[in-house]
Structure formats: C-alpha cells, structure tokens
C-alpha cells in the first residue's frame, strides 16, 4: 500500500506530524497495520484511540491512508493544555482563521463504539467546550458533517489536562464525520445495535438501497439491520435459524428463511442484488458460506457487505488473505473498515463493479 496524494503541488515542509484516530480497543491492531502499510511513518505520541506519527517523506495537504483500523486522520498541529474552555476557544478561533477552516470537529480519543461514553470525563469536557464554542457568533460549523474538500479543524480530547489540535481536508466519506464517526440518532424502537452498524456500513460503502432493492442477510435475527434496510424501502430475505422481532417478521417486505446460510437453496436468492452477512461465527465460516452462495449459477449479487467477527485479535493479520479470497470470486473492488458502531469485527464491502456505488471516491 502507498500513500496517495491528491494535490501533489501543495506539499508543505511544515507538515511533519500526522494524527490517526481509531477505536481505543484496537490501538495495537491499528499500530501494527500502520507499521506494515506505511513504514515511512515513525510513531510519536500515542494514547488508546489517538496516535501521532512523524512523516518522513513529502506528503500533500490532502492525503488518504488506506487502513482498516483508522477511523480518521489528518495533520497534527499542536498540543493544548488550556486553563479554561474559553482559552481553548480562543486557540480554536486562531487556528480556524489561519487554516481557513469552515468546520470544527470536536471528538474524544476514548470513544469506543459510538457517540460519547455517557457520564465520562471526556463527555463532560466536550460538552463544556461545545457550550463555550456555540456562544461565539462565528460562521464556523461545529460537529457537522462536511461536504467534500472542506477544511476541518480537529479538536481532540486526549486526557484531563490535554487537548490536541489537528486539521484535515475532508476527502473520503468517513473524513467528513467528526472523529470518523457518523452522527446517527438511534430510533426509539431500535431492534438491535446492528441497526446503527448497517446504517454506518451503507453510508461508508455507498451501496445504494432504494425502494424495491432486494437484499438478503445471513445472520439477521433479531433484525436491527433489516430494520434499516426496510426504512430505505428494500425487500429483505432474512436468513437465520433464530427468531426475528415480530415487527420485522410480520413486515410485508420480509421473507424469513429460518435456516443456516449454507442450507439456503440458491434459487431463493435469485433476485437478490446485495448480500449481507452478520453471523456470529468465525470469519472463515462466514466466507465459506458466502463462497458457496456466490459460486452458484442462480445467484447474481452485485455486491457483498460482510461482518467478519474477530474472536481472536490475531485474525486481523489475515485481512489481506480474506480480501484476496473475496476478489477471487469476481468481486474486484474490496474495502475493509472497522466501523464505529461495530465491535471486535470488521466490515467488508465487495463489489463486482466500482460504479455500483452512490459516489465515485
Ligand atoms: C450478531 S447476531 C446478528 C444481528 C442481526 N444482524 C441484526 O440485525 O439484529 C448473529 C446472528 O447470527 C446467527 N447465525 C449464526 N450462525 C448462522 C448461520 N450459519 N446461518 C445463519 N445465521 C447464523 C445467529 O442465530 C444470530 O442471530
């Protein structure tokens, strides 16, 4: 893997450190991945969920890192140890003016799965800062999703004494979300957390689900993921030996195949465009089941959205093997990401044609 530069000409010598945000529980996996993929980066400061690296080769202002375990990344500016929230606000105002940033993203390195951890120190510190920031009558948008190519000042809570300032130009979709976490409001009657995960996976992958799109999901009970697909107007084939929540099983657009993935007759999936999998089994088991289904003559999936559960963190080393295996089935465009709303697992998007997505980046 190489570092891609989108604006070759605007390389600046002042850019000497970058920051990377990740799930704090995946810090070591993220470090290992960076070491292998980008040996020219030297580790510098690190705390769980927040890493900085010295850049030893020229890199454009806008850069992309291809990493499964990084949520977001950008240029590191400076540490801040403010005595008050208002002091930090004036540092933020100075930095946004210097950078020409239109957005401020305030986030904490200790966000584990989504949003702020309730009642945590970082939550309180961020709330205090946001109140102070919103008092300013500035046009800078705070914790909003950006559009492509907008400049963002990142304000990262590190610990009780320290914040970090950084910045980035929003390129890929997750770069547009504060801290690389899409702001998603859980519906009141959320059936399972998989609702949030599938929502994030669809945003990240760009897989288009419209009215009437036919999807199948292996491992669909109790039905949070189906809930999101149904909201978008999909017709869903739910494959799971376990029961679905009644609101899902009674839905007119749901067919429940109460069986294991490998027992599903191929003809039952002949109209399916997108195949999802979220079974709580080892990655090889999920891939064996999916391979059996994609290799049939009666199935014609345009793409796959698979959760691979890591029962052992060592499995992360096999990601490249999993990707090659999926590519060998004819899905040439494959991307992986540890989602913010997922757990010890990664999400794999695989497409036959890259153009099947909603966007082209
Ligand atoms: C994490 S839960 C799935 C959550 C679900 N996607 C949702 O949206 O609520 C894992 C599910 O995988 C199912 N499962 C395990 N092995 C399976 C298999 N071989 N085929 C189909 N489902 C399986 C389990 O019964 C369980 O309901």
PDB file of N, CA and C in Angstrom, residues 7-97:
ATOM      1  N   UNK A   7      -3.237  16.261  -4.062  1.00  0.00           N
ATOM      2  CA  UNK A   7      -2.851  17.593  -4.525  1.00  0.00           C
ATOM      3  C   UNK A   7      -1.330  17.683  -4.472  1.00  0.00           C
ATOM      4  N   UNK A   8      -0.700  17.077  -5.438  1.00  0.00           N
ATOM      5  CA  UNK A   8       0.752  16.895  -5.421  1.00  0.00           C
ATOM      6  C   UNK A   8       1.509  18.206  -5.179  1.00  0.00           C
ATOM      7  N   UNK A   9       0.966  19.290  -5.772  1.00  0.00           N
ATOM      8  CA  UNK A   9       1.753  20.524  -5.785  1.00  0.00           C
ATOM      9  C   UNK A   9       1.780  21.255  -4.450  1.00  0.00           C
ATOM     10  N   UNK A  10       0.840  20.981  -3.551  1.00  0.00           N
ATOM     11  CA  UNK A  10       0.749  21.806  -2.348  1.00  0.00           C
ATOM     12  C   UNK A  10       1.455  21.184  -1.134  1.00  0.00           C
ATOM     13  N   UNK A  11       2.539  20.472  -1.390  1.00  0.00           N
ATOM     14  CA  UNK A  11       3.286  19.870  -0.293  1.00  0.00           C
ATOM     15  C   UNK A  11       3.957  20.977   0.524  1.00  0.00           C
ATOM     16  N   UNK A  12       3.845  20.885   1.847  1.00  0.00           N
ATOM     17  CA  UNK A  12       4.455  21.916   2.682  1.00  0.00           C
ATOM     18  C   UNK A  12       5.402  21.257   3.673  1.00  0.00           C
ATOM     19  N   UNK A  13       6.565  21.882   3.874  1.00  0.00           N
ATOM     20  CA  UNK A  13       7.527  21.319   4.823  1.00  0.00           C
ATOM     21  C   UNK A  13       7.025  21.404   6.255  1.00  0.00           C
ATOM     22  N   UNK A  14       6.067  22.319   6.488  1.00  0.00           N
ATOM     23  CA  UNK A  14       5.556  22.490   7.847  1.00  0.00           C
ATOM     24  C   UNK A  14       4.732  21.278   8.294  1.00  0.00           C
ATOM     25  N   UNK A  15       4.342  20.451   7.378  1.00  0.00           N
ATOM     26  CA  UNK A  15       3.520  19.297   7.733  1.00  0.00           C
ATOM     27  C   UNK A  15       4.441  18.143   8.132  1.00  0.00           C
ATOM     28  N   UNK A  16       4.766  18.040   9.391  1.00  0.00           N
ATOM     29  CA  UNK A  16       5.723  16.979   9.724  1.00  0.00           C
ATOM     30  C   UNK A  16       5.165  15.873  10.618  1.00  0.00           C
ATOM     31  N   UNK A  17       3.984  16.096  11.209  1.00  0.00           N
ATOM     32  CA  UNK A  17       3.372  15.030  12.011  1.00  0.00           C
ATOM     33  C   UNK A  17       1.923  14.860  11.571  1.00  0.00           C
ATOM     34  N   UNK A  18       1.466  13.611  11.581  1.00  0.00           N
ATOM     35  CA  UNK A  18       0.037  13.420  11.344  1.00  0.00           C
ATOM     36  C   UNK A  18      -0.575  12.688  12.528  1.00  0.00           C
ATOM     37  N   UNK A  19      -1.908  12.797  12.637  1.00  0.00           N
ATOM     38  CA  UNK A  19      -2.608  12.075  13.709  1.00  0.00           C
ATOM     39  C   UNK A  19      -3.548  11.063  13.087  1.00  0.00           C
ATOM     40  N   UNK A  20      -3.811  10.023  13.845  1.00  0.00           N
ATOM     41  CA  UNK A  20      -4.739   8.979  13.414  1.00  0.00           C
ATOM     42  C   UNK A  20      -5.643   8.650  14.604  1.00  0.00           C
ATOM     43  N   UNK A  21      -6.942   8.618  14.368  1.00  0.00           N
ATOM     44  CA  UNK A  21      -7.894   8.214  15.412  1.00  0.00           C
ATOM     45  C   UNK A  21      -8.375   6.803  15.121  1.00  0.00           C
ATOM     46  N   UNK A  22      -8.563   6.013  16.164  1.00  0.00           N
ATOM     47  CA  UNK A  22      -9.060   4.639  15.969  1.00  0.00           C
ATOM     48  C   UNK A  22      -9.902   4.254  17.183  1.00  0.00           C
ATOM     49  N   UNK A  23     -10.518   3.092  17.121  1.00  0.00           N
ATOM     50  CA  UNK A  23     -11.198   2.559  18.296  1.00  0.00           C
ATOM     51  C   UNK A  23     -10.124   2.311  19.364  1.00  0.00           C
ATOM     52  N   UNK A  24     -10.294   2.870  20.597  1.00  0.00           N
ATOM     53  CA  UNK A  24      -9.226   2.699  21.598  1.00  0.00           C
ATOM     54  C   UNK A  24      -8.889   1.243  21.872  1.00  0.00           C
ATOM     55  N   UNK A  25      -9.859   0.360  21.669  1.00  0.00           N
ATOM     56  CA  UNK A  25      -9.587  -1.070  21.922  1.00  0.00           C
ATOM     57  C   UNK A  25      -8.811  -1.709  20.777  1.00  0.00           C
ATOM     58  N   UNK A  26      -8.701  -1.019  19.676  1.00  0.00           N
ATOM     59  CA  UNK A  26      -7.982  -1.584  18.522  1.00  0.00           C
ATOM     60  C   UNK A  26      -6.665  -0.858  18.278  1.00  0.00           C
ATOM     61  N   UNK A  27      -6.196  -0.152  19.315  1.00  0.00           N
ATOM     62  CA  UNK A  27      -4.992   0.642  19.113  1.00  0.00           C
ATOM     63  C   UNK A  27      -3.810  -0.192  18.605  1.00  0.00           C
ATOM     64  N   UNK A  28      -3.612  -1.365  19.219  1.00  0.00           N
ATOM     65  CA  UNK A  28      -2.447  -2.162  18.809  1.00  0.00           C
ATOM     66  C   UNK A  28      -2.600  -2.685  17.386  1.00  0.00           C
ATOM     67  N   UNK A  29      -3.825  -3.053  17.036  1.00  0.00           N
ATOM     68  CA  UNK A  29      -4.060  -3.530  15.665  1.00  0.00           C
ATOM     69  C   UNK A  29      -3.791  -2.401  14.676  1.00  0.00           C
ATOM     70  N   UNK A  30      -4.213  -1.205  15.058  1.00  0.00           N
ATOM     71  CA  UNK A  30      -4.023  -0.046  14.178  1.00  0.00           C
ATOM     72  C   UNK A  30      -2.521   0.243  14.022  1.00  0.00           C
ATOM     73  N   UNK A  31      -1.798   0.168  15.143  1.00  0.00           N
ATOM     74  CA  UNK A  31      -0.348   0.415  15.075  1.00  0.00           C
ATOM     75  C   UNK A  31       0.341  -0.605  14.170  1.00  0.00           C
ATOM     76  N   UNK A  32      -0.016  -1.870  14.358  1.00  0.00           N
ATOM     77  CA  UNK A  32       0.584  -2.935  13.520  1.00  0.00           C
ATOM     78  C   UNK A  32       0.313  -2.690  12.039  1.00  0.00           C
ATOM     79  N   UNK A  33      -0.921  -2.306  11.769  1.00  0.00           N
ATOM     80  CA  UNK A  33      -1.312  -2.094  10.370  1.00  0.00           C
ATOM     81  C   UNK A  33      -0.517  -0.937   9.763  1.00  0.00           C
ATOM     82  N   UNK A  34      -0.345   0.141  10.539  1.00  0.00           N
ATOM     83  CA  UNK A  34       0.396   1.308  10.042  1.00  0.00           C
ATOM     84  C   UNK A  34       1.852   0.929   9.790  1.00  0.00           C
ATOM     85  N   UNK A  35       2.412   0.176  10.736  1.00  0.00           N
ATOM     86  CA  UNK A  35       3.822  -0.224  10.602  1.00  0.00           C
ATOM     87  C   UNK A  35       4.035  -1.003   9.296  1.00  0.00           C
ATOM     88  N   UNK A  36       3.094  -1.880   8.994  1.00  0.00           N
ATOM     89  CA  UNK A  36       3.241  -2.688   7.769  1.00  0.00           C
ATOM     90  C   UNK A  36       2.960  -1.891   6.503  1.00  0.00           C
ATOM     91  N   UNK A  37       1.914  -1.070   6.557  1.00  0.00           N
ATOM     92  CA  UNK A  37       1.482  -0.394   5.331  1.00  0.00           C
ATOM     93  C   UNK A  37       2.294   0.860   5.038  1.00  0.00           C
ATOM     94  N   UNK A  38       2.728   1.550   6.091  1.00  0.00           N
ATOM     95  CA  UNK A  38       3.420   2.835   5.906  1.00  0.00           C
ATOM     96  C   UNK A  38       4.706   2.876   6.729  1.00  0.00           C
ATOM     97  N   UNK A  39       5.722   2.115   6.332  1.00  0.00           N
ATOM     98  CA  UNK A  39       6.947   2.060   7.138  1.00  0.00           C
ATOM     99  C   UNK A  39       7.660   3.404   7.230  1.00  0.00           C
ATOM    100  N   UNK A  40       7.313   4.342   6.349  1.00  0.00           N
ATOM    101  CA  UNK A  40       7.975   5.660   6.406  1.00  0.00           C
ATOM    102  C   UNK A  40       7.406   6.540   7.519  1.00  0.00           C
ATOM    103  N   UNK A  41       6.376   6.092   8.192  1.00  0.00           N
ATOM    104  CA  UNK A  41       5.834   6.865   9.315  1.00  0.00           C
ATOM    105  C   UNK A  41       6.485   6.370  10.622  1.00  0.00           C
ATOM    106  N   UNK A  42       7.006   7.298  11.433  1.00  0.00           N
ATOM    107  CA  UNK A  42       7.607   6.886  12.713  1.00  0.00           C
ATOM    108  C   UNK A  42       6.668   7.237  13.851  1.00  0.00           C
ATOM    109  N   UNK A  43       6.403   6.259  14.747  1.00  0.00           N
ATOM    110  CA  UNK A  43       5.482   6.532  15.857  1.00  0.00           C
ATOM    111  C   UNK A  43       5.986   7.642  16.762  1.00  0.00           C
ATOM    112  N   UNK A  44       5.050   8.468  17.227  1.00  0.00           N
ATOM    113  CA  UNK A  44       5.415   9.543  18.148  1.00  0.00           C
ATOM    114  C   UNK A  44       4.523   9.413  19.388  1.00  0.00           C
ATOM    115  N   UNK A  45       3.682  10.406  19.674  1.00  0.00           N
ATOM    116  CA  UNK A  45       2.789  10.348  20.847  1.00  0.00           C
ATOM    117  C   UNK A  45       1.688   9.312  20.603  1.00  0.00           C
ATOM    118  N   UNK A  46       1.312   8.571  21.663  1.00  0.00           N
ATOM    119  CA  UNK A  46       0.119   7.734  21.495  1.00  0.00           C
ATOM    120  C   UNK A  46      -0.606   7.510  22.818  1.00  0.00           C
ATOM    121  N   UNK A  47      -1.906   7.483  22.719  1.00  0.00           N
ATOM    122  CA  UNK A  47      -2.811   7.085  23.800  1.00  0.00           C
ATOM    123  C   UNK A  47      -3.871   6.213  23.129  1.00  0.00           C
ATOM    124  N   UNK A  48      -4.538   5.322  23.904  1.00  0.00           N
ATOM    125  CA  UNK A  48      -5.546   4.484  23.249  1.00  0.00           C
ATOM    126  C   UNK A  48      -6.559   5.316  22.443  1.00  0.00           C
ATOM    127  N   UNK A  49      -6.617   5.051  21.161  1.00  0.00           N
ATOM    128  CA  UNK A  49      -7.565   5.748  20.288  1.00  0.00           C
ATOM    129  C   UNK A  49      -6.995   6.958  19.583  1.00  0.00           C
ATOM    130  N   UNK A  50      -5.754   7.357  19.938  1.00  0.00           N
ATOM    131  CA  UNK A  50      -5.177   8.548  19.303  1.00  0.00           C
ATOM    132  C   UNK A  50      -3.668   8.358  19.137  1.00  0.00           C
ATOM    133  N   UNK A  51      -3.214   8.412  17.901  1.00  0.00           N
ATOM    134  CA  UNK A  51      -1.807   8.146  17.588  1.00  0.00           C
ATOM    135  C   UNK A  51      -1.264   9.302  16.757  1.00  0.00           C
ATOM    136  N   UNK A  52      -0.007   9.658  16.986  1.00  0.00           N
ATOM    137  CA  UNK A  52       0.609  10.614  16.061  1.00  0.00           C
ATOM    138  C   UNK A  52       1.881   9.984  15.495  1.00  0.00           C
ATOM    139  N   UNK A  53       2.209  10.401  14.291  1.00  0.00           N
ATOM    140  CA  UNK A  53       3.366   9.844  13.573  1.00  0.00           C
ATOM    141  C   UNK A  53       4.154  10.961  12.926  1.00  0.00           C
ATOM    142  N   UNK A  54       5.483  10.789  12.925  1.00  0.00           N
ATOM    143  CA  UNK A  54       6.316  11.733  12.183  1.00  0.00           C
ATOM    144  C   UNK A  54       6.327  11.279  10.734  1.00  0.00           C
ATOM    145  N   UNK A  55       6.199  12.248   9.853  1.00  0.00           N
ATOM    146  CA  UNK A  55       6.155  11.940   8.423  1.00  0.00           C
ATOM    147  C   UNK A  55       7.560  12.114   7.856  1.00  0.00           C
ATOM    148  N   UNK A  56       8.102  11.062   7.296  1.00  0.00           N
ATOM    149  CA  UNK A  56       9.491  11.120   6.825  1.00  0.00           C
ATOM    150  C   UNK A  56       9.604  11.254   5.311  1.00  0.00           C
ATOM    151  N   UNK A  57       8.483  11.466   4.670  1.00  0.00           N
ATOM    152  CA  UNK A  57       8.546  11.690   3.229  1.00  0.00           C
ATOM    153  C   UNK A  57       7.495  12.730   2.874  1.00  0.00           C
ATOM    154  N   UNK A  58       7.733  13.509   1.812  1.00  0.00           N
ATOM    155  CA  UNK A  58       6.770  14.575   1.493  1.00  0.00           C
ATOM    156  C   UNK A  58       5.371  14.007   1.268  1.00  0.00           C
ATOM    157  N   UNK A  59       4.411  14.766   1.719  1.00  0.00           N
ATOM    158  CA  UNK A  59       3.019  14.309   1.656  1.00  0.00           C
ATOM    159  C   UNK A  59       2.162  15.544   1.376  1.00  0.00           C
ATOM    160  N   UNK A  60       1.176  15.395   0.502  1.00  0.00           N
ATOM    161  CA  UNK A  60       0.339  16.549   0.144  1.00  0.00           C
ATOM    162  C   UNK A  60      -0.579  16.940   1.301  1.00  0.00           C
ATOM    163  N   UNK A  61      -1.090  18.193   1.240  1.00  0.00           N
ATOM    164  CA  UNK A  61      -2.038  18.660   2.264  1.00  0.00           C
ATOM    165  C   UNK A  61      -3.177  17.659   2.432  1.00  0.00           C
ATOM    166  N   UNK A  62      -3.718  17.267   1.288  1.00  0.00           N
ATOM    167  CA  UNK A  62      -4.824  16.311   1.328  1.00  0.00           C
ATOM    168  C   UNK A  62      -4.266  14.941   0.997  1.00  0.00           C
ATOM    169  N   UNK A  63      -4.375  14.040   1.940  1.00  0.00           N
ATOM    170  CA  UNK A  63      -3.842  12.700   1.716  1.00  0.00           C
ATOM    171  C   UNK A  63      -4.865  11.676   2.167  1.00  0.00           C
ATOM    172  N   UNK A  64      -4.701  10.462   1.688  1.00  0.00           N
ATOM    173  CA  UNK A  64      -5.579   9.365   2.092  1.00  0.00           C
ATOM    174  C   UNK A  64      -4.711   8.243   2.642  1.00  0.00           C
ATOM    175  N   UNK A  65      -5.118   7.639   3.720  1.00  0.00           N
ATOM    176  CA  UNK A  65      -4.463   6.432   4.213  1.00  0.00           C
ATOM    177  C   UNK A  65      -5.439   5.279   4.022  1.00  0.00           C
ATOM    178  N   UNK A  66      -4.922   4.175   3.534  1.00  0.00           N
ATOM    179  CA  UNK A  66      -5.780   3.026   3.323  1.00  0.00           C
ATOM    180  C   UNK A  66      -5.581   2.060   4.500  1.00  0.00           C
ATOM    181  N   UNK A  67      -6.392   2.240   5.544  1.00  0.00           N
ATOM    182  CA  UNK A  67      -6.220   1.457   6.780  1.00  0.00           C
ATOM    183  C   UNK A  67      -7.574   0.974   7.276  1.00  0.00           C
ATOM    184  N   UNK A  68      -7.670  -0.292   7.623  1.00  0.00           N
ATOM    185  CA  UNK A  68      -8.919  -0.854   8.134  1.00  0.00           C
ATOM    186  C   UNK A  68      -9.258  -0.287   9.509  1.00  0.00           C
ATOM    187  N   UNK A  69      -8.230  -0.093  10.347  1.00  0.00           N
ATOM    188  CA  UNK A  69      -8.480   0.235  11.750  1.00  0.00           C
ATOM    189  C   UNK A  69      -8.423   1.724  12.061  1.00  0.00           C
ATOM    190  N   UNK A  70      -8.138   2.581  11.072  1.00  0.00           N
ATOM    191  CA  UNK A  70      -8.141   4.021  11.332  1.00  0.00           C
ATOM    192  C   UNK A  70      -9.544   4.560  11.095  1.00  0.00           C
ATOM    193  N   UNK A  71     -10.036   5.332  12.054  1.00  0.00           N
ATOM    194  CA  UNK A  71     -11.343   5.970  11.852  1.00  0.00           C
ATOM    195  C   UNK A  71     -11.184   7.257  11.052  1.00  0.00           C
ATOM    196  N   UNK A  72     -10.151   7.995  11.414  1.00  0.00           N
ATOM    197  CA  UNK A  72      -9.926   9.272  10.747  1.00  0.00           C
ATOM    198  C   UNK A  72      -8.455   9.640  10.881  1.00  0.00           C
ATOM    199  N   UNK A  73      -8.021  10.667  10.169  1.00  0.00           N
ATOM    200  CA  UNK A  73      -6.613  11.079  10.227  1.00  0.00           C
ATOM    201  C   UNK A  73      -6.493  12.495   9.692  1.00  0.00           C
ATOM    202  N   UNK A  74      -5.364  13.113   9.967  1.00  0.00           N
ATOM    203  CA  UNK A  74      -5.134  14.476   9.484  1.00  0.00           C
ATOM    204  C   UNK A  74      -3.760  14.943   9.914  1.00  0.00           C
ATOM    205  N   UNK A  75      -3.529  16.236   9.741  1.00  0.00           N
ATOM    206  CA  UNK A  75      -2.253  16.816  10.157  1.00  0.00           C
ATOM    207  C   UNK A  75      -2.322  17.227  11.614  1.00  0.00           C
ATOM    208  N   UNK A  76      -1.248  16.926  12.329  1.00  0.00           N
ATOM    209  CA  UNK A  76      -1.170  17.330  13.726  1.00  0.00           C
ATOM    210  C   UNK A  76      -0.650  18.765  13.780  1.00  0.00           C
ATOM    211  N   UNK A  77      -1.307  19.596  14.609  1.00  0.00           N
ATOM    212  CA  UNK A  77      -0.848  20.977  14.750  1.00  0.00           C
ATOM    213  C   UNK A  77      -0.082  21.188  16.053  1.00  0.00           C
ATOM    214  N   UNK A  78      -0.783  21.012  17.173  1.00  0.00           N
ATOM    215  CA  UNK A  78      -0.147  21.282  18.464  1.00  0.00           C
ATOM    216  C   UNK A  78      -0.960  20.680  19.596  1.00  0.00           C
ATOM    217  N   UNK A  79      -0.280  20.463  20.705  1.00  0.00           N
ATOM    218  CA  UNK A  79      -0.982  20.098  21.937  1.00  0.00           C
ATOM    219  C   UNK A  79      -1.506  21.368  22.584  1.00  0.00           C
ATOM    220  N   UNK A  80      -2.549  21.228  23.361  1.00  0.00           N
ATOM    221  CA  UNK A  80      -3.031  22.393  24.098  1.00  0.00           C
ATOM    222  C   UNK A  80      -3.324  21.963  25.533  1.00  0.00           C
ATOM    223  N   UNK A  81      -2.862  22.767  26.493  1.00  0.00           N
ATOM    224  CA  UNK A  81      -3.192  22.484  27.890  1.00  0.00           C
ATOM    225  C   UNK A  81      -3.872  23.729  28.455  1.00  0.00           C
ATOM    226  N   UNK A  82      -5.098  23.994  27.999  1.00  0.00           N
ATOM    227  CA  UNK A  82      -5.761  25.259  28.363  1.00  0.00           C
ATOM    228  C   UNK A  82      -6.176  25.271  29.828  1.00  0.00           C
ATOM    229  N   UNK A  83      -6.206  26.476  30.387  1.00  0.00           N
ATOM    230  CA  UNK A  83      -6.653  26.589  31.784  1.00  0.00           C
ATOM    231  C   UNK A  83      -8.168  26.660  31.875  1.00  0.00           C
ATOM    232  N   UNK A  84      -8.799  26.974  30.753  1.00  0.00           N
ATOM    233  CA  UNK A  84     -10.269  27.045  30.766  1.00  0.00           C
ATOM    234  C   UNK A  84     -10.769  26.756  29.356  1.00  0.00           C
ATOM    235  N   UNK A  85     -12.087  26.470  29.277  1.00  0.00           N
ATOM    236  CA  UNK A  85     -12.692  26.214  27.970  1.00  0.00           C
ATOM    237  C   UNK A  85     -12.590  27.460  27.100  1.00  0.00           C
ATOM    238  N   UNK A  86     -12.717  28.644  27.719  1.00  0.00           N
ATOM    239  CA  UNK A  86     -12.686  29.861  26.891  1.00  0.00           C
ATOM    240  C   UNK A  86     -11.285  30.089  26.307  1.00  0.00           C
ATOM    241  N   UNK A  87     -10.262  29.661  27.051  1.00  0.00           N
ATOM    242  CA  UNK A  87      -8.904  29.772  26.485  1.00  0.00           C
ATOM    243  C   UNK A  87      -8.760  28.849  25.269  1.00  0.00           C
ATOM    244  N   UNK A  88      -9.327  27.660  25.386  1.00  0.00           N
ATOM    245  CA  UNK A  88      -9.264  26.728  24.247  1.00  0.00           C
ATOM    246  C   UNK A  88     -10.057  27.289  23.067  1.00  0.00           C
ATOM    247  N   UNK A  89     -11.179  27.933  23.354  1.00  0.00           N
ATOM    248  CA  UNK A  89     -11.984  28.528  22.281  1.00  0.00           C
ATOM    249  C   UNK A  89     -11.154  29.573  21.527  1.00  0.00           C
ATOM    250  N   UNK A  90     -10.381  30.394  22.261  1.00  0.00           N
ATOM    251  CA  UNK A  90      -9.602  31.401  21.506  1.00  0.00           C
ATOM    252  C   UNK A  90      -8.497  30.735  20.685  1.00  0.00           C
ATOM    253  N   UNK A  91      -7.925  29.631  21.172  1.00  0.00           N
ATOM    254  CA  UNK A  91      -6.939  28.893  20.350  1.00  0.00           C
ATOM    255  C   UNK A  91      -7.609  28.328  19.095  1.00  0.00           C
ATOM    256  N   UNK A  92      -8.833  27.861  19.268  1.00  0.00           N
ATOM    257  CA  UNK A  92      -9.577  27.294  18.134  1.00  0.00           C
ATOM    258  C   UNK A  92      -9.865  28.391  17.104  1.00  0.00           C
ATOM    259  N   UNK A  93     -10.259  29.569  17.602  1.00  0.00           N
ATOM    260  CA  UNK A  93     -10.561  30.673  16.670  1.00  0.00           C
ATOM    261  C   UNK A  93      -9.315  31.065  15.872  1.00  0.00           C
ATOM    262  N   UNK A  94      -8.184  31.138  16.553  1.00  0.00           N
ATOM    263  CA  UNK A  94      -6.940  31.495  15.861  1.00  0.00           C
ATOM    264  C   UNK A  94      -6.609  30.442  14.800  1.00  0.00           C
ATOM    265  N   UNK A  95      -6.711  29.174  15.195  1.00  0.00           N
ATOM    266  CA  UNK A  95      -6.328  28.098  14.270  1.00  0.00           C
ATOM    267  C   UNK A  95      -7.266  28.030  13.063  1.00  0.00           C
ATOM    268  N   UNK A  96      -8.577  28.186  13.285  1.00  0.00           N
ATOM    269  CA  UNK A  96      -9.503  28.123  12.149  1.00  0.00           C
ATOM    270  C   UNK A  96      -9.227  29.270  11.172  1.00  0.00           C
ATOM    271  N   UNK A  97      -8.924  30.449  11.731  1.00  0.00           N
ATOM    272  CA  UNK A  97      -8.651  31.602  10.855  1.00  0.00           C
ATOM    273  C   UNK A  97      -7.383  31.344  10.034  1.00  0.00           C
TER     274      UNK A  97
END
